[in-house]
């Protein structure tokens, strides 16, 4: 079947290819891509950080927080960062678990990219950390899209933690999700 050479209109389906998703460490050279989502209130809304207002602040964050972090990856589409995903590990009695967090540029929401990136990250994390039996995610109760991402990957919704976390001065209810290393990813 031949593809139309007409420009895409609202009545035509989106033919953009989102299959080339990868994860890699951030670099300072990612600043322009980083600023696309880091300045977006829609992206920052459910995050603990406020939208960035200057490139200098963004560079400092990449240099001082993201790059030194033991497991903070760029979610890339065709090698360009469109979001981020990170792992927080614990020690001592909590060494059997880790916490995953992620964010994605608004224009890529609802396209399956977040689901693919979380699945990729979970596979890598559980392979790199055989001692980790449990991967957790805490999601704002109102963030339905992120909850769907986790469920599609195979995370189980465990409970709602009421008034669990203060985000931007407001106490939020959080949903706890978990993925056990013994469960297959979907």
XYZ file of N, CA and C in Angstrom:
558
model
N 0.834 -1.170 0.000
C 0.000 0.000 0.000
C 0.882 1.239 0.000
N 0.610 2.175 -0.886
C 1.399 3.396 -0.961
C 0.980 4.362 0.125
N 1.976 5.067 0.659
C 1.679 6.095 1.631
C 1.420 7.401 0.908
N 0.468 8.145 1.411
C 0.133 9.428 0.823
C 1.263 10.421 1.055
N 1.517 11.241 0.060
C 2.535 12.277 0.222
C 1.911 13.580 0.716
N 0.600 13.547 1.003
C -0.069 14.736 1.518
C 0.378 15.011 2.938
N 0.420 16.286 3.340
C 0.775 16.585 4.721
C -0.286 16.009 5.656
N 0.157 15.637 6.863
C -0.762 15.063 7.839
C -1.768 16.107 8.289
N -3.020 15.714 8.333
C -4.074 16.584 8.849
C -4.666 15.920 10.071
N -5.572 16.608 10.755
C -6.164 16.048 11.953
C -6.949 14.779 11.658
N -7.474 14.620 10.459
C -8.250 13.435 10.144
C -7.373 12.246 9.768
N -6.086 12.492 9.483
C -5.183 11.407 9.135
C -4.508 10.883 10.403
N -4.224 9.592 10.467
C -3.579 9.053 11.671
C -2.150 9.553 11.799
N -1.659 9.562 13.038
C -0.283 9.959 13.319
C 0.634 8.819 12.870
N 1.534 9.106 11.966
C 2.422 8.070 11.445
C 3.843 8.205 11.990
N 4.039 9.087 12.969
C 5.366 9.261 13.552
C 5.799 7.954 14.225
N 7.055 7.586 14.037
C 7.575 6.333 14.566
C 8.168 6.563 15.955
N 7.611 5.880 16.954
C 8.094 5.995 18.328
C 8.792 4.713 18.780
N 9.259 3.906 17.830
C 9.852 2.621 18.188
C 11.314 2.728 18.621
N 11.991 3.803 18.267
C 13.414 3.922 18.565
C 13.631 4.606 19.920
N 13.230 3.914 20.981
C 13.372 4.423 22.341
C 14.611 3.776 22.957
N 15.401 4.586 23.645
C 16.582 4.064 24.325
C 16.779 4.821 25.636
N 17.620 4.263 26.496
C 17.999 4.891 27.758
C 19.507 5.063 27.751
N 19.958 6.207 28.225
C 21.398 6.457 28.331
C 21.638 7.519 29.393
N 22.863 7.622 29.911
C 23.158 8.690 30.873
C 22.999 10.071 30.235
N 22.648 11.050 31.054
C 22.566 12.440 30.597
C 23.961 13.016 30.429
N 24.067 14.009 29.541
C 25.289 14.784 29.326
C 24.937 16.263 29.415
N 25.928 17.094 29.664
C 25.678 18.541 29.674
C 25.174 19.024 28.319
N 25.559 18.337 27.261
C 25.117 18.738 25.919
C 23.611 18.502 25.707
N 22.941 17.849 26.650
C 21.491 17.607 26.563
C 20.668 18.798 27.045
N 21.306 19.881 27.399
C 20.614 21.000 28.045
C 19.436 21.527 27.228
N 19.569 21.689 25.939
C 18.459 22.257 25.151
C 17.246 21.326 25.159
N 17.486 20.031 25.026
C 16.381 19.080 25.096
C 15.793 19.049 26.505
N 16.655 19.088 27.514
C 16.218 19.097 28.913
C 15.288 20.282 29.185
N 15.640 21.435 28.667
C 14.847 22.646 28.939
C 13.450 22.575 28.332
N 13.263 21.760 27.309
C 11.928 21.633 26.695
C 10.928 21.141 27.726
N 11.259 20.087 28.467
C 10.308 19.581 29.451
C 10.511 20.182 30.834
N 11.731 20.580 31.165
C 12.003 21.104 32.504
C 11.364 22.465 32.743
N 11.008 23.159 31.682
C 10.343 24.456 31.820
C 8.823 24.339 31.700
N 8.319 23.146 31.471
C 6.897 22.919 31.195
C 6.137 22.612 32.489
N 5.191 23.470 32.838
C 4.387 23.284 34.051
C 3.614 21.969 34.016
N 3.161 21.535 32.840
C 2.413 20.271 32.747
C 3.296 19.096 33.158
N 4.552 19.113 32.786
C 5.477 18.038 33.139
C 5.818 18.107 34.630
N 6.067 19.286 35.132
C 6.479 19.454 36.525
C 5.324 19.316 37.517
N 4.098 19.358 37.036
C 2.925 19.395 37.915
C 2.938 18.310 38.995
N 3.194 17.066 38.642
C 3.189 15.971 39.606
C 4.573 15.658 40.165
N 5.566 16.420 39.764
C 6.937 16.200 40.222
C 7.233 17.049 41.450
N 8.314 16.725 42.135
C 8.685 17.498 43.317
C 9.371 18.811 42.951
N 9.796 18.955 41.707
C 10.502 20.160 41.277
C 9.558 21.135 40.559
N 9.911 22.400 40.656
C 9.191 23.454 39.939
C 9.799 23.594 38.548
N 9.046 24.115 37.587
C 9.627 24.324 36.250
C 10.863 25.227 36.333
N 11.856 24.884 35.564
C 13.077 25.685 35.522
C 12.815 26.965 34.755
N 13.491 28.025 35.164
C 13.279 29.321 34.519
C 14.515 29.826 33.785
N 15.643 29.139 33.964
C 16.843 29.585 33.247
C 17.683 28.385 32.822
N 18.365 28.569 31.727
C 19.258 27.535 31.206
C 20.390 27.260 32.195
N 20.844 28.303 32.871
C 21.917 28.149 33.859
C 21.477 27.216 34.999
N 20.236 27.383 35.485
C 19.721 26.494 36.529
C 19.610 25.061 36.014
N 19.192 24.914 34.770
C 19.100 23.589 34.164
C 20.459 22.926 34.068
N 21.463 23.675 33.606
C 22.832 23.141 33.515
C 23.361 22.732 34.887
N 23.107 23.573 35.890
C 23.555 23.246 37.243
C 22.887 21.970 37.752
N 21.615 21.802 37.433
C 20.902 20.595 37.862
C 21.480 19.355 37.177
N 21.710 19.436 35.891
C 22.306 18.299 35.183
C 23.688 17.986 35.762
N 24.507 19.024 35.961
C 25.887 18.853 36.423
C 25.965 18.378 37.873
N 25.134 18.930 38.749
C 25.265 18.675 40.187
C 24.339 17.599 40.743
N 23.261 17.286 40.024
C 22.298 16.313 40.536
C 22.200 15.089 39.629
N 21.938 15.321 38.346
C 21.667 14.200 37.444
C 22.925 13.384 37.134
N 23.977 14.019 36.683
C 25.190 13.275 36.298
C 25.807 12.522 37.479
N 25.898 13.117 38.677
C 26.480 12.350 39.799
C 25.558 11.237 40.333
N 24.277 11.283 39.997
C 23.327 10.281 40.502
C 23.750 8.895 40.006
N 23.684 7.872 40.863
C 24.132 6.540 40.449
C 23.311 5.902 39.316
N 22.015 6.265 39.180
C 21.202 5.647 38.130
C 20.116 6.636 37.697
N 20.488 7.555 36.822
C 19.556 8.561 36.285
C 19.796 8.597 34.782
N 18.828 8.123 34.017
C 18.998 7.987 32.578
C 18.072 8.923 31.809
N 18.529 9.312 30.645
C 17.680 10.052 29.706
C 16.838 9.033 28.957
N 15.550 9.333 28.823
C 14.687 8.565 27.927
C 14.838 9.240 26.575
N 15.341 8.498 25.599
C 15.646 9.096 24.300
C 14.761 8.534 23.198
N 14.400 9.398 22.278
C 13.732 9.025 21.041
C 14.695 9.405 19.931
N 15.109 8.424 19.158
C 16.108 8.662 18.108
C 17.338 9.374 18.670
N 17.781 8.918 19.827
C 18.991 9.393 20.528
C 18.866 10.773 21.165
N 17.699 11.426 21.079
C 17.513 12.745 21.706
C 16.673 12.610 22.958
N 17.124 13.193 24.086
C 16.381 13.080 25.341
C 15.000 13.742 25.259
N 14.000 12.975 25.708
C 12.621 13.496 25.781
C 12.053 13.310 27.181
N 12.887 12.865 28.102
C 12.455 12.657 29.479
C 13.572 12.020 30.272
N 13.222 11.589 31.474
C 14.215 10.969 32.327
C 13.602 9.895 33.196
N 14.447 8.993 33.665
C 14.017 7.910 34.542
C 15.149 7.640 35.519
N 14.805 7.438 36.792
C 15.839 7.250 37.792
C 15.478 6.161 38.778
N 16.489 5.644 39.415
C 16.359 4.621 40.440
C 16.978 5.141 41.716
N 16.245 5.006 42.818
C 16.778 5.281 44.138
C 16.931 3.935 44.826
N 18.140 3.649 45.294
C 18.385 2.383 45.985
C 18.505 2.654 47.482
N 18.372 1.579 48.236
C 18.448 1.674 49.695
C 19.494 0.695 50.190
N 19.847 0.806 51.452
C 20.853 -0.085 52.025
C 20.314 -0.703 53.310
N 21.116 -1.555 53.897
C 20.722 -2.204 55.140
C 19.504 -3.081 54.945
N 18.566 -2.978 55.868
C 17.352 -3.793 55.808
C 16.484 -3.465 54.604
N 16.708 -2.331 53.967
C 15.915 -1.912 52.806
C 16.607 -2.218 51.481
N 17.726 -2.916 51.503
C 18.494 -3.188 50.281
C 17.738 -4.063 49.288
N 16.674 -4.699 49.728
C 15.904 -5.585 48.844
C 14.946 -4.813 47.941
N 14.916 -3.472 48.062
C 13.976 -2.707 47.253
C 14.621 -1.434 46.705
N 14.011 -0.935 45.641
C 14.423 0.326 45.048
C 13.178 1.057 44.573
N 13.350 2.344 44.302
C 12.218 3.170 43.865
C 12.523 3.771 42.498
N 11.576 3.631 41.588
C 11.730 4.169 40.241
C 10.863 5.422 40.109
N 11.389 6.404 39.402
C 10.648 7.626 39.085
C 10.932 8.006 37.647
N 10.014 8.706 37.022
C 10.194 9.049 35.609
C 9.355 10.258 35.243
N 9.733 10.890 34.135
C 8.994 12.023 33.574
C 9.253 12.048 32.081
N 8.325 12.651 31.362
C 8.383 12.648 29.905
C 7.855 13.978 29.383
N 8.465 14.496 28.332
C 7.986 15.731 27.699
C 6.512 15.576 27.325
N 5.749 16.608 27.540
C 4.297 16.568 27.366
C 3.867 16.090 25.981
N 4.571 16.521 24.953
C 4.129 16.162 23.594
C 4.235 14.660 23.314
N 4.895 13.912 24.212
C 5.037 12.465 24.035
C 4.147 11.646 24.971
N 3.309 12.335 25.747
C 2.388 11.620 26.623
C 1.371 10.846 25.787
N 0.948 9.709 26.281
C -0.115 8.932 25.651
C 0.280 8.207 24.380
N 1.572 8.042 24.128
C 2.032 7.405 22.896
C 2.739 6.073 23.154
N 2.715 5.610 24.395
C 3.349 4.339 24.736
C 4.831 4.444 25.050
N 5.397 5.626 24.957
C 6.834 5.804 25.191
C 7.183 5.596 26.666
N 6.375 6.183 27.552
C 6.620 6.015 28.985
C 6.565 4.552 29.385
N 5.580 3.839 28.864
C 5.444 2.415 29.166
C 6.674 1.655 28.688
N 7.099 1.906 27.487
C 8.274 1.224 26.936
C 9.528 1.556 27.758
N 9.687 2.824 28.128
C 10.872 3.237 28.887
C 10.887 2.628 30.286
N 9.742 2.590 30.956
C 9.690 2.005 32.299
C 9.974 0.505 32.228
N 9.443 -0.154 31.229
C 9.703 -1.591 31.075
C 11.190 -1.836 30.823
N 11.794 -1.051 29.931
C 13.223 -1.189 29.659
C 14.031 -0.975 30.932
N 13.694 0.091 31.657
C 14.430 0.419 32.880
C 14.275 -0.682 33.917
N 13.062 -1.185 34.107
C 12.832 -2.239 35.100
C 13.644 -3.479 34.771
N 13.687 -3.856 33.500
C 14.478 -5.023 33.090
C 15.956 -4.816 33.397
N 16.473 -3.639 33.065
C 17.888 -3.328 33.309
C 18.175 -3.308 34.809
N 17.330 -2.627 35.563
C 17.536 -2.480 37.008
C 17.548 -3.845 37.688
N 16.575 -4.671 37.392
C 16.497 -5.973 38.060
C 17.644 -6.893 37.644
N 18.172 -6.702 36.437
C 19.334 -7.473 35.995
C 20.609 -6.953 36.687
N 20.740 -5.623 36.809
C 21.929 -5.033 37.423
C 21.956 -5.202 38.941
N 20.780 -5.351 39.538
C 20.664 -5.428 41.000
C 19.957 -6.723 41.403
N 20.641 -7.856 41.316
C 19.986 -9.129 41.639
C 19.508 -9.206 43.093
N 20.084 -8.382 43.965
C 19.643 -8.351 45.363
C 18.291 -7.645 45.526
N 17.885 -6.910 44.507
C 16.643 -6.143 44.575
C 15.465 -7.051 44.216
N 14.636 -7.296 45.188
C 13.480 -8.157 44.983
C 12.209 -7.372 44.700
N 12.266 -6.073 44.928
C 11.063 -5.248 44.834
C 11.424 -3.886 44.249
N 10.713 -3.508 43.203
C 10.854 -2.190 42.605
C 9.549 -1.448 42.893
N 9.649 -0.269 43.492
C 8.469 0.499 43.893
C 8.345 1.774 43.076
N 7.122 2.264 43.006
C 6.852 3.579 42.420
C 5.735 4.220 43.228
N 5.916 5.485 43.554
C 4.894 6.266 44.243
C 4.344 7.270 43.243
N 3.028 7.244 43.031
C 2.400 8.091 42.016
C 1.279 8.900 42.664
N 1.241 10.171 42.362
C 0.151 11.017 42.844
C -1.183 10.385 42.455
N -2.109 10.348 43.381
C -3.416 9.744 43.133
C -4.109 10.342 41.916
N -3.850 11.606 41.635
C -4.494 12.285 40.507
C -3.778 12.042 39.177
N -2.601 11.441 39.222
C -1.810 11.215 38.008
C -2.193 9.861 37.385
N -3.350 9.834 36.768
C -3.913 8.606 36.201
C -3.034 8.061 35.077
N -2.475 8.931 34.253
C -1.628 8.489 33.145
C -0.432 7.695 33.627
N 0.222 8.160 34.671
C 1.390 7.456 35.196
C 0.981 6.127 35.835
N -0.171 6.095 36.459
C -0.659 4.839 37.031
C -0.885 3.800 35.925
N -1.432 4.240 34.801
C -1.664 3.326 33.674
C -0.353 2.801 33.117
N 0.673 3.651 33.056
C 1.992 3.219 32.578
C 2.477 2.046 33.424
N 2.445 2.211 34.735
C 2.952 1.169 35.630
C 2.147 -0.120 35.506
N 0.832 0.002 35.428
C -0.012 -1.188 35.298
C 0.270 -1.934 33.995
N 0.503 -1.193 32.904
C 0.806 -1.840 31.621
C 2.132 -2.584 31.656
N 3.066 -2.122 32.475
C 4.365 -2.774 32.593
C 4.277 -4.036 33.459
N 3.310 -4.070 34.358
C 3.165 -5.222 35.242
C 3.289 -4.896 36.716
N 3.442 -3.628 37.051
C 3.453 -3.222 38.454
C 2.050 -3.439 39.023
N 1.995 -3.789 40.299
C 0.714 -3.984 40.967
C 0.428 -2.802 41.873
N -0.800 -2.345 41.818
C -1.250 -1.275 42.714
C -1.462 -1.896 44.086
N -0.743 -1.396 45.080
C -0.837 -1.978 46.413
C -1.795 -1.221 47.325
N -1.683 0.100 47.352
C -2.517 0.852 48.285
C -2.439 2.349 47.966
N -3.327 3.087 48.596
C -3.278 4.542 48.554
C -2.753 4.995 49.915
N -1.704 5.768 49.872
C -1.116 6.330 51.083
C -1.652 7.750 51.228
N -2.588 7.917 52.145
C -3.266 9.205 52.284
C -2.382 10.225 52.981
N -2.399 11.441 52.440
C -1.622 12.556 53.000
C -0.175 12.127 53.247
N 0.435 11.517 52.228
C 1.731 10.871 52.358
C 2.931 11.769 52.096
N 2.774 12.735 51.187
C 3.927 13.497 50.731
C 3.519 14.945 50.463
N 4.389 15.854 50.814
C 4.141 17.261 50.511
C 4.857 17.588 49.210
N 4.093 18.000 48.209
C 4.647 18.409 46.923
C 4.213 19.839 46.674
N 5.189 20.710 46.566
C 4.953 22.126 46.301
C 3.972 22.731 47.317
N 4.194 22.383 48.572
C 3.421 22.967 49.662
C 2.057 22.342 49.917
N 1.707 21.303 49.159
C 0.399 20.677 49.320
C 0.578 19.194 49.647
N -0.091 18.736 50.691
C -0.013 17.331 51.046
C -0.796 16.514 50.032
N -0.164 15.467 49.530
C -0.742 14.681 48.437
C -0.973 13.237 48.865
N -2.026 12.639 48.313
C -2.252 11.204 48.432
C -1.440 10.534 47.333
N -0.763 9.452 47.686
C 0.078 8.751 46.736
C -0.375 7.298 46.612
N -0.254 6.763 45.407
C -0.546 5.362 45.164
C 0.784 4.626 45.125
N 0.874 3.540 45.890
C 2.089 2.732 45.912
C 1.917 1.573 44.942
N 2.864 1.447 44.022
C 2.917 0.336 43.068
C 4.186 -0.455 43.338
N 4.149 -1.746 43.042
C 5.363 -2.543 43.174
C 5.449 -3.569 42.055
N 6.671 -3.914 41.759
C 6.982 -4.984 40.819
C 7.992 -5.874 41.521
N 7.642 -7.146 41.701
C 8.571 -8.077 42.329
C 9.442 -8.707 41.260
N 10.682 -8.976 41.629
C 11.634 -9.544 40.659
C 11.182 -10.913 40.157
N 10.310 -11.565 40.902
C 9.814 -12.887 40.492
C 8.630 -12.814 39.549
N 8.077 -11.605 39.352
C 6.930 -11.444 38.456
C 7.418 -11.131 37.062
N 6.803 -11.701 36.052
C 7.213 -11.351 34.683
C 6.695 -9.961 34.302
N 7.491 -9.246 33.547
C 7.036 -7.963 33.017
C 6.062 -8.238 31.885
N 5.077 -7.379 31.746
C 4.087 -7.561 30.680
C 4.610 -7.062 29.342
